Structures are given as structure tokens and as C-alpha cells.
């Protein structure tokens, strides 16, 4: 028997439902609190290698720090002339996409009372390297097609299941990829 | 004195120049060899946590394996209701972008004989979380603006320096973000 007076907690899919409702309520009352800013720094390590550091971000009207600083290395495989000391940048894009469709689905499912048991995602994307190498003006430099395959095991059936299958559309990385983003580059 | 007969090697910015020229030559002769496919798999770990594995890719007409398998965790910070067991997906997008402008610049500079001493990049991007939470149809789910600031220390001057400042445009991640990508999602 719990004799302590603690704030009640309810988790679905490992997501804090009351916390989620609090966030939604605060954004409805003050939409400017939803404006967030994410940031990283990166240092070239020579050749194909470089390292990013992720520590702080701005959300809910204030600056925050992650519990720890995250560090990631980019490299290129030997077949692409690198020393293979990290996944390459375009592979990190696919990782970001996988993480985002997964979290967005788990969170929105939780908000709808759908219990998820498993999500497994595989992604592949096509790039024509003539773009990177400047060999053709006709070839885009970036991804042309990305195919995402998600296997979701849940208690959803019928209409709920159809709804579940659309929840990835809330993903910020899906939105970032499907729509043109204003990328401004300043070099000193 | 080197008495061995080895293939001559020339590196600029840690990039194998002869290898680069060989790749360019082979893509010019057989453009279909430039068609590449990158791939990852991801598993939900519950709540805001999930893990990607990067091992294989297709390039130059064949399947390749990285020297080792790379594993990355996504999480969400506590301020965004997570357990903070990894950078979040949209932070990984910025890491991918930083890695890509850096490598693209170092590589194209090498091809032009420009020696780079240092590249440091900081990036920030704006997301309005009303999109993720489905609170407004007017708000995009993804990044609206991304600002990249690169500091490059090199031996380039005058016209060469102006040229150097444009090399990030070859970056596949810049191209991926600036242009709409066809993201197809299939759910089982």
C-alpha cells in the first residue's frame, strides 16, 4: 500500500501521459512555448572524420542541458575513400528518421491509449554520388528516395490500427525531409 | 629512402587524391556506378528510447560492409518527457549536416589543391513543437530554419577563398534538407 502522497503517474508505452497532457495544455495556452531550438557543434578531425557534441537546447521558453554531453563521430567507409571511423552523414540522416518515426508513433499511440509491444524499422535511401562529386548538374546531391518499413506490434485493431499507421506523419524528421528547409550557411 | 615499389600516394586534407581521381574517372565512364544505397535498422527500446544499427551499404555496383557495426541510441531529454538516454532525432539531423558540410568541404578543397588546417562548425535549427503534437495545421512538423556557421582555416586566398566558401553546396545532407525528398513509409 502506498501511503505517500505523490503525484499520480500513468505510463503508456513508457510515455508519461499526465506529463504529456501538461505539455499540450501549456502549449495551447502559450503557443510561443512550443518554439524550440536545437544545436550542435562539430570539429573536423582530418580527412573524412569529424566529431559532433550535443549538450544544450532551448525548449519551453528556456535553455536546457542534457543529463550528459553526447558525442558522435562521422566517417566514411573505405569504399568511399574514408577510414571508416564512424557512420557517414547520410547514414545518420536515416538513423534520425528511424528514431523519429518510432518515438512519434509511440507517443501519439500512448495519447490515444494504444499499447505498443514492439516497433522495428528498416530504412534505405538512394543517393547518386555524381551529385556529391559535381559530375552532373542533372543529378541531385541528396537523397532522392527513402523507403521506411516499420513493423509495429500493438493492441490496436480496426480503425485504431489504421489510425496507428498514420502517426509517423507527426514526426519532425519526416516533415524536415519531405519539405524544403531553409538552410543558411555562413562561413568565416 | 624508400626502396619499395608501391603505388604512389598523395594526400591533401587527409583525402587520398589519386583514389578520388580514380572514383571520379570510374563514375564518368560508368555513371550507374555512382548509384548508392544506404541503410539502417532500428529497434524501439520503450518510451523515448530506440537504437539503430548501421552495417552495410551499396556503392560502386556492390554491397559493402563497414569495418565495424555502428550503433546509436536516440532518446529525448527530460524537458521533452524522455529519459535522456541519447541525443534526440532532430539533433542527429544537425550532426549529419555538420558532418556532411565538413567532409564535402575538405574533399572538394583537396581536389582543388586547397590545404585546410581547421574546420569548426556550429549549427542551430528551429522547430515549433506544435507540429509534432498536432496542435496546429498551420505549423510545419519539421525544421523551418537551420543556421550553419563554419569557421575554416586554410591556405586559400582571393578567388580560391571565395570558391572554398561554396564547397559545402556539394553536401548530400544540404541537398537532402533544402529539397523535398520522397519518403515512402510502409507499415506492417
Coordinates of N, CA and C in Angstrom, one line a residue, chain A residues 1-172:
Chain A
X1 N 0.9 -1.2 0.0 CA 0.0 0.0 0.0 C 0.9 1.2 0.0
X2 N 0.6 2.2 -0.9 CA 1.4 3.4 -1.0 C 0.8 4.4 0.0
X3 N 1.5 4.8 1.0 CA 1.0 5.7 2.0 C 1.5 7.1 1.7
X4 N 2.5 7.2 0.7 CA 3.0 8.6 0.4 C 2.0 9.3 -0.5
X5 N 2.0 10.6 -0.4 CA 1.2 11.4 -1.3 C 2.1 11.9 -2.4
X6 N 2.1 11.1 -3.5 CA 2.9 11.5 -4.6 C 2.0 11.9 -5.8
X7 N 2.5 12.7 -6.7 CA 1.7 13.0 -7.9 C 1.4 11.7 -8.6
X8 N 0.2 11.4 -9.0 CA -0.1 10.1 -9.7 C 0.6 10.1 -11.0
X9 N 1.0 8.9 -11.4 CA 1.8 8.7 -12.6 C 1.1 7.7 -13.5
X10 N 1.0 7.9 -14.8 CA 0.4 6.9 -15.6 C 1.3 6.8 -16.9
X11 N 1.8 5.7 -17.1 CA 2.7 5.5 -18.3 C 2.0 4.6 -19.3
X12 N 2.0 4.9 -20.6 CA 1.6 4.0 -21.7 C 2.8 4.1 -22.6
X13 N 3.2 2.9 -23.0 CA 4.4 2.8 -24.0 C 5.6 3.5 -23.4
X14 N 5.7 3.5 -22.0 CA 6.8 4.2 -21.4 C 6.8 5.7 -21.5
X15 N 5.7 6.2 -21.9 CA 5.5 7.7 -22.0 C 4.6 8.2 -20.9
X16 N 5.0 9.2 -20.2 CA 4.3 9.8 -19.1 C 3.1 10.6 -19.6
X17 N 2.0 10.0 -19.5 CA 0.7 10.5 -20.1 C 0.3 11.8 -19.4
X18 N 0.4 11.9 -18.1 CA 0.0 13.2 -17.4 C 1.0 14.3 -17.8
X19 N 2.2 14.0 -17.9 CA 3.3 14.9 -18.3 C 3.0 15.4 -19.7
X20 N 2.6 14.5 -20.6 CA 2.3 14.8 -22.0 C 1.1 15.8 -22.0
X21 N 0.1 15.5 -21.3 CA -1.1 16.4 -21.2 C -0.8 17.7 -20.7
X22 N 0.1 17.8 -19.7 CA 0.6 19.1 -19.2 C 1.3 19.9 -20.2
X23 N 2.1 19.3 -21.0 CA 2.9 20.0 -22.1 C 1.9 20.5 -23.1
X24 N 0.9 19.6 -23.5 CA 0.0 20.0 -24.5 C -0.8 21.2 -24.0
X25 N -1.3 21.2 -22.8 CA -2.1 22.3 -22.2 C -1.2 23.6 -22.2
X26 N 0.0 23.5 -21.8 CA 0.8 24.7 -21.7 C 1.1 25.3 -23.1
X27 N 1.3 24.4 -24.1 CA 1.5 24.9 -25.5 C 0.2 25.5 -26.0
X28 N -1.0 25.0 -25.6 CA -2.2 25.5 -26.1 C -2.4 26.9 -25.5
X29 N -2.1 27.1 -24.2 CA -2.3 28.3 -23.5 C -1.2 29.4 -24.0
X30 N 0.0 28.9 -24.2 CA 1.1 29.8 -24.7 C 1.8 29.2 -25.8
X31 N 1.3 29.4 -27.0 CA 1.9 28.7 -28.2 C 3.4 29.0 -28.4
X32 N 3.8 30.2 -27.9 CA 5.3 30.6 -28.0 C 6.2 29.6 -27.3
X33 N 5.6 28.9 -26.3 CA 6.5 28.0 -25.5 C 6.9 26.7 -26.4
X34 N 6.1 26.5 -27.5 CA 6.4 25.4 -28.3 C 7.6 25.6 -29.3
X35 N 8.1 26.9 -29.3 CA 9.2 27.2 -30.2 C 10.5 26.7 -29.6
X36 N 11.1 25.8 -30.3 CA 12.3 25.1 -29.8 C 13.5 25.3 -30.7
X37 N 14.7 25.2 -30.1 CA 15.9 25.4 -30.9 C 16.9 24.4 -30.5
X38 N 17.3 23.6 -31.5 CA 18.3 22.5 -31.2 C 19.7 22.9 -31.7
X39 N 20.7 22.4 -31.1 CA 22.0 22.9 -31.6 C 23.2 21.9 -31.3
X40 N 24.2 22.0 -32.1 CA 25.3 21.1 -32.0 C 26.6 21.9 -32.4
X41 N 27.7 21.4 -32.0 CA 29.0 21.9 -32.6 C 29.8 20.7 -33.1
X42 N 30.6 21.0 -34.1 CA 31.3 19.9 -34.8 C 32.8 20.4 -35.1
X43 N 33.7 19.4 -35.0 CA 35.1 19.7 -35.2 C 35.6 18.7 -36.2
X44 N 36.3 19.2 -37.2 CA 37.0 18.4 -38.2 C 38.2 17.7 -37.6
X45 N 38.3 16.4 -37.8 CA 39.4 15.6 -37.2 C 40.4 15.2 -38.3
X46 N 40.3 15.8 -39.5 CA 41.1 15.5 -40.7 C 40.5 14.5 -41.6
X47 N 40.7 14.6 -42.9 CA 40.2 13.6 -43.8 C 38.7 13.6 -43.7
X48 N 38.2 12.3 -43.6 CA 36.7 12.1 -43.6 C 36.1 12.1 -42.2
X49 N 37.0 12.4 -41.2 CA 36.5 12.2 -39.8 C 36.2 13.6 -39.2
X50 N 35.1 13.6 -38.4 CA 34.7 14.8 -37.7 C 33.8 14.3 -36.5
X51 N 33.7 15.2 -35.5 CA 33.1 14.9 -34.3 C 32.1 15.9 -33.8
X52 N 30.9 15.5 -33.5 CA 29.9 16.5 -33.0 C 29.6 16.3 -31.5
X53 N 29.3 17.4 -30.9 CA 29.0 17.4 -29.5 C 27.6 18.0 -29.3
X54 N 26.7 17.3 -28.6 CA 25.4 17.8 -28.3 C 25.2 17.9 -26.8
X55 N 24.9 19.2 -26.4 CA 24.8 19.4 -25.0 C 23.6 20.2 -24.5
X56 N 23.2 21.2 -25.3 CA 22.2 22.1 -24.8 C 21.1 22.3 -25.9
X57 N 19.9 22.7 -25.4 CA 18.8 23.0 -26.4 C 17.9 24.0 -25.7
X58 N 17.1 24.6 -26.5 CA 16.1 25.6 -26.0 C 14.7 25.0 -26.2
X59 N 13.9 24.9 -25.1 CA 12.5 24.4 -25.3 C 11.7 24.9 -24.1
X60 N 10.4 25.1 -24.3 CA 9.5 25.6 -23.3 C 9.9 26.9 -22.7
X61 N 10.5 27.8 -23.5 CA 10.9 29.1 -23.0 C 12.2 29.2 -22.3
X62 N 13.0 28.1 -22.2 CA 14.3 28.3 -21.5 C 15.3 27.3 -22.1
X63 N 16.6 27.6 -21.8 CA 17.7 26.8 -22.2 C 17.8 25.6 -21.3
X64 N 18.1 24.4 -21.8 CA 18.3 23.2 -21.0 C 19.6 22.6 -21.4
X65 N 20.0 21.7 -20.4 CA 21.2 20.9 -20.7 C 20.8 19.4 -20.7
X66 N 21.3 18.6 -21.6 CA 21.1 17.2 -21.5 C 21.8 16.7 -20.2
X67 N 21.4 15.5 -19.7 CA 22.0 15.0 -18.5 C 23.4 14.7 -18.7
X68 N 23.8 14.3 -19.9 CA 25.2 14.2 -20.3 C 25.4 14.8 -21.7
X69 N 26.7 15.0 -22.0 CA 27.0 15.5 -23.3 C 27.2 14.3 -24.2
X70 N 26.5 14.4 -25.4 CA 26.6 13.3 -26.3 C 27.6 13.6 -27.4
X71 N 28.4 12.7 -27.8 CA 29.5 12.9 -28.8 C 29.4 11.8 -29.9
X72 N 29.4 12.3 -31.1 CA 29.3 11.3 -32.2 C 30.3 11.6 -33.3
X73 N 30.9 10.6 -33.9 CA 31.9 10.7 -34.9 C 31.2 10.4 -36.3
X74 N 31.5 11.2 -37.3 CA 31.2 10.8 -38.6 C 32.5 10.3 -39.3
X75 N 32.4 9.4 -40.2 CA 33.5 8.9 -41.0 C 32.9 8.6 -42.4
X76 N 33.8 8.0 -43.2 CA 33.3 7.4 -44.5 C 33.9 6.1 -44.6
X77 N 33.2 5.1 -45.2 CA 33.8 3.8 -45.3 C 35.0 3.8 -46.3
X78 N 35.7 2.7 -46.3 CA 36.9 2.7 -47.2 C 36.5 2.7 -48.7
X79 N 35.3 2.1 -49.0 CA 34.8 2.1 -50.4 C 34.5 3.5 -50.8
X80 N 34.3 4.4 -49.9 CA 34.1 5.9 -50.2 C 35.3 6.7 -49.8
X81 N 36.5 6.1 -49.8 CA 37.8 6.7 -49.6 C 38.1 7.2 -48.2
X82 N 37.3 6.7 -47.2 CA 37.5 7.1 -45.8 C 38.2 6.1 -45.0
X83 N 38.3 6.4 -43.7 CA 39.0 5.5 -42.7 C 38.0 4.8 -41.9
X84 N 36.7 5.0 -42.1 CA 35.6 4.3 -41.5 C 35.6 4.4 -40.0
X85 N 35.8 5.6 -39.5 CA 35.8 5.7 -38.0 C 34.5 6.2 -37.5
X86 N 33.5 6.1 -38.3 CA 32.1 6.4 -37.9 C 31.1 6.2 -39.0
X87 N 29.9 6.1 -38.7 CA 28.9 6.1 -39.8 C 29.0 7.4 -40.6
X88 N 28.5 7.4 -41.8 CA 28.7 8.6 -42.6 C 27.5 9.5 -42.4
X89 N 27.6 10.7 -42.8 CA 26.5 11.7 -42.6 C 25.1 11.2 -43.1
X90 N 25.1 10.7 -44.3 CA 23.8 10.3 -44.8 C 23.2 9.1 -44.1
X91 N 24.1 8.2 -43.5 CA 23.5 7.2 -42.7 C 22.9 7.7 -41.4
X92 N 23.6 8.8 -40.8 CA 23.0 9.4 -39.6 C 21.6 10.0 -39.9
X93 N 21.4 10.5 -41.2 CA 20.1 11.0 -41.5 C 19.0 9.9 -41.4
X94 N 19.4 8.7 -41.9 CA 18.4 7.6 -41.8 C 18.2 7.2 -40.3
X95 N 19.3 7.2 -39.5 CA 19.1 6.9 -38.1 C 18.1 7.9 -37.4
X96 N 18.3 9.2 -37.7 CA 17.5 10.3 -37.2 C 16.0 10.0 -37.6
X97 N 15.8 9.6 -38.9 CA 14.5 9.3 -39.4 C 13.8 8.1 -38.6
X98 N 14.6 7.1 -38.5 CA 14.1 5.9 -37.8 C 13.7 6.2 -36.3
X99 N 14.6 7.0 -35.7 CA 14.3 7.3 -34.3 C 13.1 8.2 -34.2
X100 N 12.9 9.0 -35.2 CA 11.8 10.0 -35.1 C 10.4 9.3 -35.4
X101 N 10.4 8.5 -36.4 CA 9.1 7.8 -36.7 C 8.7 6.9 -35.5
X102 N 9.7 6.3 -34.9 CA 9.5 5.4 -33.7 C 8.9 6.2 -32.5
X103 N 9.6 7.2 -32.1 CA 9.2 8.0 -31.0 C 7.8 8.7 -31.2
X104 N 7.7 9.2 -32.4 CA 6.4 9.9 -32.7 C 5.2 8.9 -32.7
X105 N 5.4 7.7 -33.2 CA 4.4 6.7 -33.2 C 4.1 6.3 -31.7
X106 N 5.1 6.0 -30.9 CA 4.9 5.5 -29.6 C 4.2 6.6 -28.7
X107 N 4.6 7.9 -28.9 CA 4.0 8.9 -28.2 C 2.5 9.2 -28.5
X108 N 2.3 9.3 -29.8 CA 0.9 9.5 -30.2 C 0.0 8.3 -29.9
X109 N 0.5 7.1 -30.0 CA -0.2 5.9 -29.7 C -0.6 6.0 -28.2
X110 N 0.4 6.4 -27.4 CA 0.1 6.5 -25.9 C -1.0 7.5 -25.7
X111 N -1.0 8.6 -26.3 CA -2.0 9.6 -26.2 C -3.4 9.1 -26.5
X112 N -3.4 8.1 -27.4 CA -4.7 7.5 -27.9 C -5.0 6.2 -27.1
X113 N -4.2 5.9 -26.1 CA -4.5 4.7 -25.3 C -4.1 3.4 -26.0
X114 N -3.3 3.5 -27.1 CA -2.9 2.3 -27.8 C -1.6 1.7 -27.2
X115 N -1.6 0.5 -26.8 CA -0.4 -0.1 -26.2 C 0.4 -0.8 -27.3
X116 N 1.7 -0.4 -27.3 CA 2.6 -1.0 -28.3 C 3.6 -1.9 -27.7
X117 N 3.7 -3.1 -28.3 CA 4.7 -4.1 -27.8 C 6.0 -4.0 -28.5
X118 N 6.0 -3.7 -29.7 CA 7.3 -3.7 -30.5 C 7.2 -2.8 -31.7
X119 N 8.3 -2.1 -31.9 CA 8.5 -1.4 -33.2 C 9.9 -1.7 -33.8
X120 N 9.9 -2.2 -35.0 CA 11.2 -2.5 -35.7 C 11.1 -1.8 -37.0
X121 N 12.1 -1.1 -37.3 CA 12.1 -0.2 -38.5 C 13.4 -0.5 -39.4
X122 N 13.2 -0.7 -40.6 CA 14.4 -0.7 -41.5 C 14.2 0.4 -42.6
X123 N 15.3 1.0 -42.9 CA 15.2 2.2 -43.9 C 16.3 2.0 -44.9
X124 N 16.0 2.4 -46.1 CA 17.1 2.5 -47.1 C 16.8 3.7 -48.0
X125 N 17.9 4.3 -48.4 CA 17.7 5.6 -49.2 C 18.7 5.6 -50.4
X126 N 18.3 6.2 -51.4 CA 19.1 6.2 -52.7 C 19.8 7.6 -52.9
X127 N 21.0 7.5 -53.1 CA 21.8 8.7 -53.5 C 22.7 8.4 -54.7
X128 N 22.6 9.3 -55.7 CA 23.5 9.2 -56.8 C 24.7 10.1 -56.5
X129 N 25.9 9.4 -56.4 CA 27.1 10.2 -55.9 C 27.7 11.1 -57.0
X130 N 27.1 11.1 -58.2 CA 27.5 12.1 -59.2 C 27.2 13.5 -58.7
X131 N 26.2 13.6 -57.8 CA 25.9 14.9 -57.3 C 26.9 15.4 -56.3
X132 N 27.3 14.6 -55.4 CA 28.4 15.0 -54.4 C 29.7 15.4 -55.2
X133 N 30.0 14.6 -56.2 CA 31.3 14.8 -56.9 C 31.2 15.9 -57.9
X134 N 30.0 16.5 -58.1 CA 29.9 17.6 -59.1 C 30.0 17.1 -60.5
X135 N 29.6 15.9 -60.8 CA 29.8 15.3 -62.1 C 28.6 15.6 -63.1
X136 N 27.5 16.0 -62.5 CA 26.3 16.3 -63.3 C 25.4 17.3 -62.6
X137 N 25.0 18.3 -63.4 CA 24.1 19.3 -62.9 C 22.7 18.7 -62.8
X138 N 22.4 17.6 -63.5 CA 21.1 17.0 -63.6 C 20.8 16.1 -62.3
X139 N 21.8 15.8 -61.6 CA 21.7 14.8 -60.5 C 21.6 15.5 -59.2
X140 N 20.6 15.3 -58.4 CA 20.5 16.0 -57.1 C 21.7 15.5 -56.2
X141 N 22.2 16.4 -55.3 CA 23.2 15.9 -54.4 C 22.7 15.0 -53.3
X142 N 21.5 15.2 -52.9 CA 21.0 14.5 -51.7 C 20.2 13.2 -52.0
X143 N 19.5 12.8 -51.0 CA 18.6 11.6 -51.2 C 17.5 11.9 -52.1
X144 N 17.2 11.0 -53.0 CA 16.1 11.1 -53.9 C 14.9 10.4 -53.4
X145 N 15.1 9.1 -53.0 CA 14.0 8.3 -52.4 C 14.5 7.7 -51.1
X146 N 13.6 7.7 -50.1 CA 13.9 7.0 -48.9 C 12.7 6.1 -48.6
X147 N 13.0 4.8 -48.4 CA 11.9 3.8 -48.1 C 12.0 3.4 -46.6
X148 N 10.9 3.6 -45.9 CA 10.8 3.2 -44.5 C 9.9 2.0 -44.4
X149 N 10.4 1.0 -43.7 CA 9.5 -0.2 -43.4 C 9.4 -0.4 -41.9
X150 N 8.2 -0.2 -41.4 CA 8.0 -0.3 -39.9 C 7.2 -1.6 -39.6
X151 N 7.6 -2.4 -38.6 CA 6.8 -3.4 -38.1 C 6.3 -3.0 -36.7
X152 N 5.0 -2.9 -36.6 CA 4.5 -2.5 -35.3 C 3.6 -3.6 -34.7
X153 N 3.9 -4.0 -33.5 CA 3.1 -5.0 -32.8 C 2.4 -4.2 -31.7
X154 N 1.0 -4.2 -31.7 CA 0.3 -3.4 -30.7 C -1.1 -4.1 -30.5
X155 N -1.9 -3.5 -29.6 CA -3.2 -4.0 -29.3 C -4.3 -3.3 -30.2
X156 N -3.8 -2.5 -31.1 CA -4.8 -1.8 -32.0 C -5.4 -2.7 -33.0
X157 N -6.7 -2.5 -33.2 CA -7.4 -3.2 -34.3 C -8.3 -2.3 -35.0
X158 N -8.7 -2.7 -36.2 CA -9.7 -2.0 -37.0 C -9.3 -0.5 -37.2
X159 N -10.2 0.4 -36.9 CA -10.0 1.8 -37.1 C -8.8 2.3 -36.4
X160 N -8.6 1.8 -35.1 CA -7.5 2.2 -34.3 C -6.1 1.8 -35.0
X161 N -6.2 0.7 -35.6 CA -4.9 0.2 -36.3 C -4.6 1.1 -37.5
X162 N -5.7 1.5 -38.2 CA -5.5 2.4 -39.4 C -4.9 3.7 -38.9
X163 N -5.5 4.2 -37.7 CA -5.0 5.4 -37.1 C -3.5 5.3 -36.8
X164 N -3.2 4.2 -36.1 CA -1.8 4.0 -35.7 C -0.8 4.1 -36.8
X165 N -1.3 3.6 -38.0 CA -0.4 3.5 -39.2 C -0.1 4.9 -39.8
X166 N -0.8 5.9 -39.3 CA -0.6 7.3 -39.8 C 0.2 8.2 -38.9
X167 N 0.5 7.6 -37.7 CA 1.0 8.5 -36.6 C 2.5 9.0 -36.9
X168 N 3.2 8.2 -37.8 CA 4.5 8.6 -38.1 C 4.5 10.0 -38.8
X169 N 3.4 10.4 -39.3 CA 3.3 11.7 -40.0 C 3.5 12.9 -39.1
X170 N 3.4 12.7 -37.8 CA 3.7 13.8 -36.8 C 5.2 14.0 -36.7
X171 N 6.0 13.0 -37.2 CA 7.5 13.1 -37.0 C 8.2 14.3 -37.5
X172 N 8.9 15.1 -36.7 CA 9.6 16.2 -37.2 C 10.7 15.9 -38.3

